[in-house]
Amino acid sequence: MTDSKTDTPTLGRRSFLMTAAFAAAVPIVSEATMAQARLSNMGVAPADAVLINANENPMGPCKAACKAIADAAPMGGRYDRFDSQDKLIATSEPLHYTTLAYTGPTKSLVIADPSYESAMLAANYAGAKIHKVHLNGDYAHDVKAMVAADPNAGVIYICNPNNPTGTITPREEILWALENKPAGSLLLVDEAYTHLSSQQNVLDQVAAGKELIVLRTFSKVYGMAGIRCGLAIGRPDLLAKLSTYGQNPLPITAIAAAQASLEDADLVPERRKIIADNRAETISWLKASGYKVIGNSESNCFMIDTGREGHGVISALQAHKVYIGRIWPVWPNAVRITVGSADDMAKFRVAFKTVMDGPALAAAPAPAKVSSITPSKAGGGVFLS
């Protein structure tokens, strides 16, 4: 059961969310962090560069959200006096702190390969073993293999739609995993990209009291990547374990923008269509031109098997002022493309053909690995939630 106005389960005011900007000495590695790690070897992108490298939404916040930010800004000298956190408490940090809370030396992390890597850093800090499970033949999560990976799994992480492939794991498969996972393990379902797909999500399983936590964000379809706002949704007893790491309120501007965005009933369907149209046009062109697109994306990203070393393709495109996403070690020839504006994608198509028509180039230096990003000497972390 959900509230249609807020797109969150109706579990009560304070009971279904216990997340915020947690203070700890563990670096919070986000999509932005990994994109910056890639760019650190490339220099500063020129002002006219095509940036389709970090799964951002070039449309940005909606007009109502921008107005809400402007209206809230004059109150920025005070804390949230209007108890907005009861309505929306948010950040992406629950991905890291859920992993820390539920994994350890005797409780592993199970994750698809390739998939979004951030949970692996937290698992490393927790001293947990990491089991990487290949995607299945449809490039969905192989949930049966994931469930069977370790009888002592602490967290089974499913990103749906998946990052980087944009592919869907059917709801019935996730429900199977929920019912068949090892006793005591937690199913962590990251639905950051769910609004970009027409597939049914599993948010209702929280209201049903099941043993899972669902993650949401305003960074994707809502265009608030730089504003930082998201949701962690689960049973109160499950979220209580995260309180070990503390909690702080979000900026009032982020809360105001999120609330205004949720009240715009047309935002999600309109933006979903724009992104889907831009994605479909580029993928159709790629396939017609003989390039291999991996899987069927229903998100704002997809992968191309270039047939050559991926880092070299990334470097060659950069020379044409087109910045694309990173590669995953399991697929060294594949690159991730974020779906940008229609103009972005048109420029990408021209540059990609030019690069692929030329000789394969040597790879640029590899970016810093997630596991090598460490807290600062002052004890702080990389808090880019």
Coordinates of C-alpha atoms in Angstrom, one line a residue:
M1 CA 0.0 0.0 0.0
T2 CA 1.4 3.4 -1.0
D3 CA 0.5 7.0 -0.8
S4 CA 0.0 8.2 -4.4
K5 CA 1.0 11.7 -3.5
T6 CA 4.3 10.8 -2.0
D7 CA 5.2 7.5 -3.7
T8 CA 6.1 6.0 -0.4
P9 CA 4.5 3.2 1.6
T10 CA 2.0 4.3 4.3
L11 CA 3.8 2.9 7.3
G12 CA 3.4 5.9 9.6
R13 CA 5.3 9.1 10.2
R14 CA 8.6 8.1 11.7
S15 CA 8.5 4.4 11.5
F16 CA 9.5 3.6 7.9
L17 CA 12.5 5.8 7.5
M18 CA 15.6 6.1 9.6
T19 CA 18.2 7.6 7.3
A20 CA 20.0 10.9 6.9
A21 CA 23.5 12.2 6.3
F22 CA 25.2 9.7 8.6
A23 CA 28.5 10.8 10.2
A24 CA 31.2 8.2 10.1
A25 CA 34.8 7.7 8.9
V26 CA 33.8 5.5 6.0
P27 CA 34.0 7.2 2.6
I28 CA 30.7 7.4 0.9
V29 CA 31.4 6.5 -2.7
S30 CA 28.6 7.5 -5.1
E31 CA 28.2 7.6 -8.9
A32 CA 29.7 11.1 -8.7
T33 CA 32.8 9.9 -6.9
M34 CA 33.4 7.2 -9.5
A35 CA 32.8 9.6 -12.4
Q36 CA 35.3 12.0 -10.8
A37 CA 37.8 9.3 -10.4
R38 CA 37.6 8.7 -14.1
L39 CA 37.8 12.4 -14.9
S40 CA 40.8 12.8 -12.6
N41 CA 43.0 11.2 -15.3
M42 CA 41.4 13.2 -18.1
G43 CA 41.6 16.7 -16.8
V44 CA 38.8 19.2 -16.6
A45 CA 36.1 18.7 -19.2
P46 CA 35.6 21.7 -21.5
A47 CA 32.5 23.8 -21.1
D48 CA 31.0 22.5 -24.3
A49 CA 31.7 18.9 -23.6
V50 CA 29.0 16.2 -23.9
L51 CA 28.8 14.7 -20.4
I52 CA 27.1 11.3 -20.6
N53 CA 29.3 9.7 -18.0
A54 CA 27.6 9.7 -14.6
N55 CA 23.9 8.8 -15.2
E56 CA 22.8 12.3 -14.6
N57 CA 19.6 13.9 -15.9
P58 CA 20.4 17.0 -18.0
M59 CA 16.9 18.3 -17.5
G60 CA 17.7 19.1 -13.9
P61 CA 15.1 19.8 -11.2
C62 CA 11.6 20.7 -12.4
K63 CA 10.4 24.3 -12.3
A64 CA 8.4 23.7 -9.1
A65 CA 11.5 22.3 -7.4
C66 CA 13.6 25.2 -8.4
K67 CA 11.0 27.6 -7.1
A68 CA 10.8 25.6 -3.8
I69 CA 14.6 25.8 -3.5
A70 CA 14.5 29.6 -4.0
D71 CA 11.7 30.0 -1.5
A72 CA 13.5 27.8 1.1
A73 CA 16.9 29.4 0.7
P74 CA 16.2 32.5 2.9
M75 CA 15.4 30.1 5.8
G76 CA 18.8 28.4 5.3
G77 CA 20.2 30.1 8.4
R78 CA 18.1 27.9 10.6
Y79 CA 17.6 24.2 10.9
D80 CA 14.4 22.5 9.6
R81 CA 11.9 24.1 12.0
F82 CA 8.9 22.6 10.1
D83 CA 9.6 19.0 10.9
S84 CA 9.8 18.2 7.2
Q85 CA 11.9 15.1 8.0
D86 CA 8.8 13.3 9.0
K87 CA 7.7 13.5 5.4
L88 CA 11.0 13.0 3.7
I89 CA 14.3 11.8 5.3
A90 CA 16.8 11.1 2.7
T91 CA 20.3 10.4 1.2
S92 CA 22.1 7.7 -0.6
E93 CA 24.2 6.8 2.4
P94 CA 21.8 4.0 3.5
L95 CA 23.3 1.9 0.8
H96 CA 26.7 2.0 2.6
Y97 CA 25.4 1.9 6.1
T98 CA 23.0 -0.9 5.4
T99 CA 25.9 -2.9 4.1
L100 CA 28.0 -2.0 7.1
A101 CA 25.2 -3.0 9.5
Y102 CA 24.3 -6.3 7.9
T103 CA 27.7 -7.6 6.7
G104 CA 30.9 -8.5 8.5
P105 CA 33.6 -11.2 8.8
T106 CA 30.9 -13.9 9.1
K107 CA 28.2 -12.2 6.9
S108 CA 29.0 -11.7 3.2
L109 CA 27.8 -9.4 0.5
V110 CA 26.3 -11.0 -2.6
I111 CA 26.2 -8.7 -5.7
A112 CA 25.7 -9.1 -9.4
D113 CA 28.6 -8.6 -11.8
P114 CA 28.5 -6.1 -13.3
S115 CA 26.4 -3.9 -11.0
Y116 CA 26.7 -0.7 -9.0
E117 CA 29.9 -1.1 -7.0
S118 CA 29.4 1.2 -4.0
A119 CA 28.2 -1.5 -1.6
M120 CA 31.5 -3.4 -2.1
L121 CA 33.5 -0.6 -0.5
A122 CA 31.3 -0.8 2.6
A123 CA 31.6 -4.6 2.6
N124 CA 35.4 -4.2 2.5
Y125 CA 35.4 -1.9 5.5
A126 CA 33.2 -4.4 7.3
G127 CA 35.6 -7.2 6.6
A128 CA 33.0 -9.1 4.7
K129 CA 33.6 -11.5 1.9
I130 CA 32.1 -10.4 -1.5
H131 CA 30.5 -12.9 -3.8
K132 CA 30.1 -11.6 -7.4
V133 CA 27.5 -13.4 -9.4
H134 CA 27.4 -13.0 -13.2
L135 CA 24.2 -11.7 -14.8
N136 CA 22.0 -14.3 -16.5
G137 CA 21.5 -14.8 -20.3
D138 CA 19.0 -11.9 -20.3
Y139 CA 21.4 -9.7 -18.5
A140 CA 19.1 -9.7 -15.4
H141 CA 20.2 -10.7 -11.9
D142 CA 20.6 -14.4 -11.6
V143 CA 18.7 -14.5 -8.3
K144 CA 18.8 -18.2 -7.9
A145 CA 22.6 -18.2 -8.1
M146 CA 22.8 -15.2 -5.8
V147 CA 20.6 -16.8 -3.2
A148 CA 22.8 -20.0 -3.4
A149 CA 26.1 -18.1 -3.3
D150 CA 26.5 -18.2 0.5
P151 CA 24.2 -19.6 3.2
N152 CA 25.6 -17.0 5.6
A153 CA 25.0 -14.0 3.3
G154 CA 24.4 -10.8 5.2
V155 CA 23.2 -8.7 2.3
I156 CA 21.9 -9.7 -1.1
Y157 CA 22.0 -6.5 -3.2
I158 CA 19.8 -6.1 -6.3
C159 CA 20.0 -2.9 -8.4
N160 CA 16.8 -2.8 -10.5
P161 CA 17.0 -1.5 -13.2
N162 CA 20.6 -2.5 -13.1
N163 CA 23.5 0.0 -13.3
P164 CA 25.3 -0.2 -15.7
T165 CA 23.2 -2.3 -18.1
G166 CA 19.8 -0.7 -17.5
T167 CA 18.3 -4.1 -17.7
I168 CA 15.4 -5.3 -15.6
T169 CA 15.1 -8.2 -13.2
P170 CA 11.5 -9.3 -13.2
R171 CA 9.5 -8.6 -10.0
E172 CA 8.6 -12.3 -9.6
E173 CA 12.3 -13.1 -9.6
I174 CA 13.0 -10.6 -6.8
L175 CA 10.0 -12.0 -4.8
W176 CA 11.4 -15.5 -5.2
A177 CA 14.7 -14.3 -3.8
L178 CA 12.9 -12.6 -0.9
E179 CA 11.1 -15.9 0.0
N180 CA 14.1 -18.1 -0.5
K181 CA 17.1 -16.1 0.7
P182 CA 19.1 -17.5 3.7
A183 CA 17.5 -17.0 7.1
G184 CA 18.7 -13.8 8.6
S185 CA 20.0 -12.2 5.4
L186 CA 18.7 -8.9 4.2
L187 CA 17.5 -8.2 0.6
L188 CA 18.6 -4.7 -0.4
V189 CA 16.8 -3.6 -3.5
D190 CA 18.2 -0.4 -5.1
E191 CA 15.4 1.2 -7.1
A192 CA 17.3 4.4 -8.0
Y193 CA 16.2 4.0 -11.7
T194 CA 12.7 2.5 -11.2
H195 CA 10.9 5.6 -12.4
L196 CA 12.5 5.2 -15.8
S197 CA 11.0 1.7 -16.3
S198 CA 7.4 0.6 -16.7
Q199 CA 8.1 -2.6 -14.7
Q200 CA 6.4 -3.0 -11.3
N201 CA 8.7 -2.4 -8.3
V202 CA 8.7 -4.1 -5.0
L203 CA 8.0 -1.2 -2.7
D204 CA 4.8 -2.9 -1.6
Q205 CA 6.8 -5.6 0.1
V206 CA 8.0 -3.1 2.7
A207 CA 4.4 -2.4 3.7
A208 CA 3.8 -6.2 3.8
G209 CA 6.5 -6.4 6.5
K210 CA 9.0 -8.4 4.5
E211 CA 12.7 -8.6 5.3
L212 CA 14.0 -6.1 2.8
I213 CA 15.1 -2.4 2.5
V214 CA 14.3 -0.5 -0.7
L215 CA 16.4 2.5 -1.8
R216 CA 15.1 5.4 -3.9
T217 CA 16.7 8.6 -5.1
F218 CA 15.7 11.9 -6.6
S219 CA 19.0 12.0 -8.6
K220 CA 17.7 10.3 -11.7
V221 CA 14.3 11.0 -13.2
Y222 CA 13.8 14.0 -10.8
G223 CA 17.1 15.6 -11.9
M224 CA 18.4 16.3 -8.4
A225 CA 21.8 14.6 -8.5
G226 CA 23.6 17.7 -7.3
I227 CA 21.0 18.5 -4.6
R228 CA 21.3 15.0 -3.0
C229 CA 18.0 13.5 -1.8
G230 CA 16.8 9.9 -1.6
L231 CA 14.9 7.4 0.5
A232 CA 15.6 4.3 2.5
I233 CA 12.4 2.4 3.2
G234 CA 12.0 -0.6 5.4
R235 CA 10.6 -2.1 8.6
P236 CA 11.5 0.0 11.7
D237 CA 13.4 -2.9 13.2
L238 CA 15.5 -3.2 10.1
L239 CA 16.3 0.5 9.8
A240 CA 17.1 0.7 13.5
K241 CA 20.4 -1.1 12.9
L242 CA 21.5 1.9 10.8
S243 CA 21.1 4.3 13.7
T244 CA 24.5 3.0 15.0
Y245 CA 26.0 5.4 12.5
G246 CA 24.0 8.5 13.6
Q247 CA 21.7 10.7 11.6
N248 CA 21.4 14.3 10.6
P249 CA 18.7 16.2 8.7
L250 CA 19.0 17.0 5.1
P251 CA 19.3 20.6 3.8
I252 CA 16.0 22.3 3.8
T253 CA 16.5 23.1 0.1
A254 CA 16.7 19.4 -0.8
I255 CA 13.6 18.6 1.2
A256 CA 11.6 21.4 -0.4
A257 CA 12.7 20.4 -3.9
A258 CA 11.8 16.8 -3.3
Q259 CA 8.4 17.6 -2.0
A260 CA 7.6 19.9 -4.9
S261 CA 8.8 17.3 -7.3
L262 CA 6.5 14.6 -5.8
E263 CA 3.5 17.0 -6.2
D264 CA 4.1 17.3 -10.0
A265 CA 2.0 14.4 -11.4
D266 CA 3.3 14.8 -14.9
L267 CA 7.0 14.9 -14.2
V268 CA 7.7 11.2 -14.1
P269 CA 5.7 10.1 -17.2
E270 CA 6.9 13.1 -19.3
R271 CA 10.6 12.6 -18.4
R272 CA 10.4 8.8 -18.7
K273 CA 9.2 9.3 -22.3
I274 CA 11.8 11.8 -23.2
I275 CA 14.6 9.6 -21.9
A276 CA 13.1 6.5 -23.5
D277 CA 12.9 8.3 -26.9
N278 CA 16.5 9.5 -26.7
R279 CA 17.6 6.0 -25.7
A280 CA 15.6 4.2 -28.4
E281 CA 16.9 6.5 -31.1
T282 CA 20.5 6.0 -30.2
I283 CA 20.2 2.2 -29.6
S284 CA 18.4 1.8 -32.9
W285 CA 21.2 3.6 -34.7
L286 CA 23.8 1.6 -32.9
K287 CA 22.2 -1.7 -33.9
A288 CA 21.6 -0.6 -37.5
S289 CA 25.3 0.4 -37.7
G290 CA 26.4 -3.1 -36.6
Y291 CA 27.4 -2.2 -33.0
K292 CA 26.5 -4.6 -30.1
V293 CA 24.3 -3.2 -27.4
I294 CA 24.2 -5.4 -24.3
G295 CA 20.7 -6.3 -23.2
N296 CA 17.5 -4.3 -23.3
S297 CA 17.8 -1.2 -21.2
E298 CA 14.8 0.4 -19.5
S299 CA 16.9 3.1 -17.8
N300 CA 19.0 6.2 -18.5
C301 CA 22.1 4.1 -19.3
F302 CA 23.1 1.2 -21.5
M303 CA 26.3 -0.7 -22.4
I304 CA 28.0 -1.2 -25.7
D305 CA 30.4 -4.1 -26.4
T306 CA 33.0 -2.2 -28.5
G307 CA 35.0 -5.2 -29.4
R308 CA 38.2 -3.4 -28.3
E309 CA 39.7 -2.3 -25.1
G310 CA 37.2 0.0 -23.4
H311 CA 39.5 2.5 -21.8
G312 CA 40.9 3.3 -25.2
V313 CA 37.4 4.0 -26.6
I314 CA 36.8 6.3 -23.6
S315 CA 40.0 8.2 -24.2
A316 CA 39.3 8.5 -28.0
L317 CA 35.8 9.9 -27.4
Q318 CA 37.2 12.4 -24.9
A319 CA 39.3 13.8 -27.8
H320 CA 36.0 14.6 -29.5
K321 CA 34.7 16.3 -26.2
V322 CA 32.4 13.4 -25.5
Y323 CA 32.7 12.0 -22.0
I324 CA 31.2 8.6 -21.4
G325 CA 31.0 6.3 -18.4
R326 CA 33.5 3.8 -16.9
I327 CA 34.0 0.1 -17.6
W328 CA 33.6 -2.9 -15.3
P329 CA 36.4 -5.4 -15.1
V330 CA 34.2 -8.3 -15.9
W331 CA 33.6 -6.8 -19.3
P332 CA 36.8 -4.9 -20.3
N333 CA 35.5 -4.2 -23.8
A334 CA 32.2 -2.7 -22.8
V335 CA 31.5 0.9 -22.0
R336 CA 28.5 2.5 -20.3
I337 CA 26.6 5.3 -22.0
T338 CA 24.3 7.7 -20.1
V339 CA 21.3 8.8 -22.0
G340 CA 21.6 12.6 -22.3
S341 CA 19.6 15.1 -24.2
A342 CA 18.7 14.6 -27.9
D343 CA 21.6 16.9 -28.8
D344 CA 24.0 15.1 -26.5
M345 CA 23.1 11.8 -28.1
A346 CA 23.4 13.1 -31.7
K347 CA 26.9 14.4 -30.9
F348 CA 27.7 11.0 -29.3
R349 CA 26.7 9.1 -32.4
V350 CA 28.9 11.2 -34.7
A351 CA 31.9 10.9 -32.3
F352 CA 31.4 7.2 -31.7
K353 CA 31.3 6.4 -35.4
T354 CA 34.5 8.4 -36.0
V355 CA 36.3 6.6 -33.2
M356 CA 35.1 3.1 -34.1
D357 CA 36.0 3.7 -37.8
G358 CA 39.6 4.5 -36.7
P359 CA 42.2 2.2 -35.2
A360 CA 42.0 1.1 -31.6
L361 CA 43.9 3.5 -29.3
A362 CA 46.0 2.7 -26.3
A363 CA 44.1 3.0 -23.0
A364 CA 44.4 6.0 -20.8
P365 CA 45.6 5.3 -17.2
A366 CA 43.0 3.4 -15.3
P367 CA 41.0 5.5 -12.7
A368 CA 41.3 4.8 -9.0
K369 CA 39.6 1.6 -7.9
V370 CA 36.7 1.9 -5.5
S371 CA 38.6 -0.2 -3.0
S372 CA 41.5 2.3 -3.1
I373 CA 39.4 5.4 -2.1
T374 CA 40.1 5.9 1.6
P375 CA 39.1 8.4 4.3
S376 CA 41.0 11.6 4.7
K377 CA 43.8 11.8 7.3
A378 CA 41.5 14.0 9.4
G379 CA 39.2 11.1 9.8
G380 CA 36.5 12.4 7.5
G381 CA 35.1 10.6 4.5
V382 CA 34.0 11.4 0.9
F383 CA 30.4 12.3 1.7
L384 CA 28.9 12.6 -1.8
S385 CA 25.6 11.0 -1.1

